[in-house]
Amino acid sequence: MNQHKIIFTGPVGAGKTTAIDSISDIPAIKTDADASDMTRQRKKATTVAMDYGVMNLEGGEKIHLYGTPGQERFDFMWDILVTGGIGLVLLVDNSRAAPFKDMAFFLESFSDFIEKTSVAIGVTQMDKSQTPTLEEYYAQLKSFDCPPPVFAVDARKTQDVSILVQSLLFAIDPGVSCE
Ligand SMILES: Nc1nc2c(ncn2[C@@H]2O[C@H](COP(=O)(O)OP(=O)(O)OP(=O)(O)O)[C@@H](O)[C@H]2O)c(=O)[nH]1
Ligand SMILES: [Mg+2]
């Protein structure tokens, strides 16, 4: 099979929609709506259903990219979106109040899926907030049998997001080649 699906998740404003936009080879499909609540203080629009994009790999393989809403009130979409997926990209916003708590919450919420597949973690907004450091993230994750890869990622930068996705694909199947 040369069609695969990966899912981007993480808290509001971590950059899921932006990341999919950055690496998709087609114009990304978004379901952003005006943020009417607390989210509005951070940004104007928030995902209410999903994001969708596609990455074309060498040899005709396609990676379908699905982004979840970050807001917990749309968490009914999370299970729907992971169905059939081969791995998870978790974006954590380093400028939020408690990034480790955010990370733990999403790792727990998606634990069934992660157990069956793989996860790679991208820490965004490190230009805005330099702490916690990547070393502190590694320390948080060392209880994992096989700790997930963690990278500093600016979701606006294609190369950053692409490296993160490649690390996920490599964790899933060292034989998968990327562009
Ligand atoms: N300064 C800075 N801005 C970033 C970085 N990564 C992403 N952004 C910005 O942060 C914002 C992220 O917004 P979205 O992509 O809508 O976030 P989201 O995760 O889809 O949020 P929800 O859909 O509300 O859950 C955008 O304005 C991005 O341009 C980063 O590393 N540094
Ligand atoms: Mg979004």
Coordinates of C-alpha atoms and ligand atoms in Angstrom, one line a residue:
M1 CA 0.0 0.0 0.0
N2 CA 1.4 3.4 -0.9
Q3 CA -1.1 5.6 0.9
H4 CA -0.5 6.3 4.6
K5 CA -2.1 8.6 7.1
I6 CA -0.5 10.5 10.0
I7 CA -2.2 12.8 12.5
F8 CA -1.1 16.1 14.0
T9 CA -2.3 16.9 17.4
G10 CA -1.5 19.2 20.4
P11 CA -2.9 22.1 22.3
V12 CA -4.5 25.2 20.9
G13 CA -2.0 27.4 19.0
A14 CA 0.7 24.8 18.9
G15 CA 0.8 25.1 15.1
K16 CA -1.0 22.0 13.8
T17 CA -2.9 23.9 11.0
T18 CA 0.3 26.0 10.2
A19 CA 2.5 22.8 10.1
I20 CA 0.2 21.0 7.7
D21 CA 0.0 24.1 5.5
S22 CA 3.8 24.2 5.5
I23 CA 4.4 20.7 4.2
S24 CA 1.4 19.9 2.1
D25 CA 1.9 19.5 -1.6
I26 CA -1.7 20.5 -2.2
P27 CA -3.4 23.6 -0.8
A28 CA -4.4 22.5 2.8
I29 CA -8.0 22.1 3.6
K30 CA -8.9 23.9 6.9
T31 CA -11.9 24.2 9.1
D32 CA -10.8 27.3 11.0
A33 CA -13.6 29.3 12.6
D34 CA -13.5 32.5 14.5
A35 CA -12.4 31.8 18.0
S36 CA -15.3 32.9 20.3
D37 CA -13.8 32.0 23.6
M38 CA -10.6 32.0 25.6
T39 CA -8.7 31.0 22.5
R40 CA -9.4 34.4 21.0
Q41 CA -6.8 35.9 23.4
R42 CA -4.1 33.9 21.7
K43 CA -5.3 33.9 18.1
K44 CA -8.2 34.8 15.9
A45 CA -9.2 31.4 14.4
T46 CA -9.2 27.8 15.7
T47 CA -9.8 24.4 14.1
V48 CA -13.3 23.1 14.7
A49 CA -13.1 19.8 12.8
M50 CA -9.9 18.9 11.0
D51 CA -7.1 20.0 8.7
Y52 CA -6.1 18.0 5.7
G53 CA -3.1 18.0 3.4
V54 CA -0.9 15.5 1.4
M55 CA 2.8 14.9 1.2
N56 CA 4.1 13.2 -1.9
L57 CA 7.1 11.0 -1.3
E58 CA 9.6 9.6 -3.7
G59 CA 8.3 6.4 -5.4
G60 CA 4.7 7.6 -5.5
E61 CA 4.0 7.1 -1.8
K62 CA 1.5 9.6 -0.4
I63 CA 1.2 10.6 3.2
H64 CA -2.2 12.0 4.1
L65 CA -1.9 14.6 6.9
Y66 CA -4.8 15.1 9.3
G67 CA -4.8 17.8 12.0
T68 CA -7.0 17.6 15.0
P69 CA -8.7 20.5 16.8
G70 CA -6.7 21.5 19.9
Q71 CA -9.7 22.4 21.9
E72 CA -10.9 19.7 24.2
R73 CA -14.6 20.5 23.5
F74 CA -13.9 19.1 20.0
D75 CA -12.2 15.9 21.3
F76 CA -14.9 13.7 19.8
M77 CA -13.0 14.3 16.5
W78 CA -9.8 12.8 17.9
D79 CA -10.8 9.2 17.8
I80 CA -12.4 9.7 14.4
L81 CA -9.2 11.2 13.0
V82 CA -6.7 8.6 14.2
T83 CA -8.6 5.7 12.6
G84 CA -6.4 4.0 10.1
G85 CA -3.4 6.2 11.0
I86 CA 0.2 4.9 11.1
G87 CA 1.6 7.6 13.5
L88 CA 1.1 10.7 15.5
V89 CA 2.9 14.1 15.4
L90 CA 2.4 15.9 18.8
L91 CA 3.1 19.6 18.7
V92 CA 3.7 21.2 22.0
D93 CA 3.7 25.0 22.4
N94 CA 6.6 26.0 24.6
S95 CA 5.2 29.4 25.3
R96 CA 2.1 28.1 27.1
A97 CA 1.9 28.0 30.8
A98 CA 2.6 24.3 31.4
P99 CA 4.0 22.6 28.3
F100 CA 4.9 19.4 30.1
K101 CA 1.3 19.1 31.4
D102 CA 0.1 19.7 27.8
M103 CA 2.4 17.0 26.5
A104 CA 1.4 14.5 29.2
F105 CA -2.3 15.2 28.5
F106 CA -2.0 14.6 24.8
L107 CA 0.2 11.5 25.3
E108 CA -2.4 10.1 27.6
S109 CA -5.4 11.1 25.4
F110 CA -3.8 9.3 22.4
S111 CA -2.2 6.5 24.4
D112 CA -4.2 3.7 22.8
F113 CA -3.2 4.9 19.3
I114 CA 0.5 5.6 20.3
E115 CA 0.8 2.1 21.7
K116 CA -0.2 0.6 18.3
T117 CA 1.8 3.1 16.2
S118 CA 4.5 5.7 16.9
V119 CA 4.8 9.3 18.0
A120 CA 7.2 12.2 17.3
I121 CA 7.2 15.4 19.3
G122 CA 7.8 18.9 17.9
V123 CA 8.3 21.7 20.4
T124 CA 7.1 25.0 18.8
Q125 CA 7.4 28.6 19.8
M126 CA 10.9 28.1 21.2
D127 CA 11.8 31.5 19.9
K128 CA 9.2 33.0 22.2
S129 CA 10.0 30.8 25.2
Q130 CA 13.4 29.1 25.5
T131 CA 12.4 27.0 28.5
P132 CA 11.8 24.2 29.1
T133 CA 14.8 23.1 27.1
L134 CA 14.9 20.1 24.8
E135 CA 17.1 18.3 27.4
E136 CA 14.3 18.8 29.9
Y137 CA 11.9 17.2 27.4
Y138 CA 14.1 14.2 27.0
A139 CA 14.3 13.9 30.7
Q140 CA 10.5 13.9 30.9
L141 CA 10.2 11.2 28.3
K142 CA 12.9 8.8 29.6
S143 CA 10.4 6.5 31.2
F144 CA 9.3 5.4 27.7
D145 CA 10.8 2.0 26.6
C146 CA 11.6 3.7 23.4
P147 CA 11.5 7.4 23.9
P148 CA 9.9 9.4 21.0
P149 CA 12.0 11.7 18.9
V150 CA 11.8 15.4 20.1
F151 CA 12.7 18.3 17.9
A152 CA 12.5 22.1 18.1
V153 CA 10.1 23.0 15.3
D154 CA 8.8 26.3 13.9
A155 CA 5.5 25.2 12.3
R156 CA 5.9 28.0 9.7
K157 CA 9.1 26.4 8.4
T158 CA 8.7 23.7 5.8
Q159 CA 12.1 22.2 6.6
D160 CA 11.5 22.0 10.4
V161 CA 8.1 20.2 9.9
S162 CA 9.5 17.9 7.2
I163 CA 12.3 16.7 9.5
L164 CA 9.8 16.0 12.2
V165 CA 7.6 14.0 9.8
Q166 CA 10.7 12.1 8.5
S167 CA 11.7 11.2 12.1
L168 CA 8.2 9.8 12.6
L169 CA 8.2 7.8 9.4
F170 CA 11.7 6.5 10.3
A171 CA 10.4 5.5 13.8
I172 CA 7.5 3.6 12.1
D173 CA 9.5 1.9 9.3
P174 CA 13.2 2.5 8.8
G175 CA 12.7 1.4 5.2
V176 CA 10.4 4.3 4.3
S177 CA 12.3 6.9 2.2
C178 CA 11.4 10.6 2.2
E179 CA 12.1 13.4 -0.2
Ligands
LIG1 N1 6.8 32.7 16.8 C1 6.4 31.5 16.4 N2 5.2 31.3 15.9 C2 4.8 30.1 15.5 C3 5.7 29.0 15.6 N3 5.0 27.9 15.2 C4 3.8 28.3 14.8 N4 3.7 29.7 15.0 C5 2.5 30.5 14.9 O1 1.6 30.1 15.9 C6 0.2 30.1 15.4 C7 -0.3 28.7 15.4 O2 -1.6 28.7 15.0 P1 -2.4 27.4 14.4 O3 -1.5 26.8 13.3 O4 -3.7 27.9 14.0 O5 -2.4 26.5 15.6 P2 -3.3 25.2 15.8 O6 -2.4 24.2 16.6 O7 -3.9 24.7 14.6 O8 -4.5 25.7 16.8 P3 -6.0 25.1 17.0 O9 -6.6 24.8 15.7 O10 -6.7 26.3 17.6 O11 -5.9 24.0 18.0 C8 0.3 30.7 13.9 O12 0.1 32.1 14.0 C9 1.8 30.3 13.5 O13 2.3 31.2 12.6 C10 7.0 29.2 16.2 O14 7.8 28.2 16.3 N5 7.3 30.4 16.5
MG2 MG -5.7 24.3 13.9

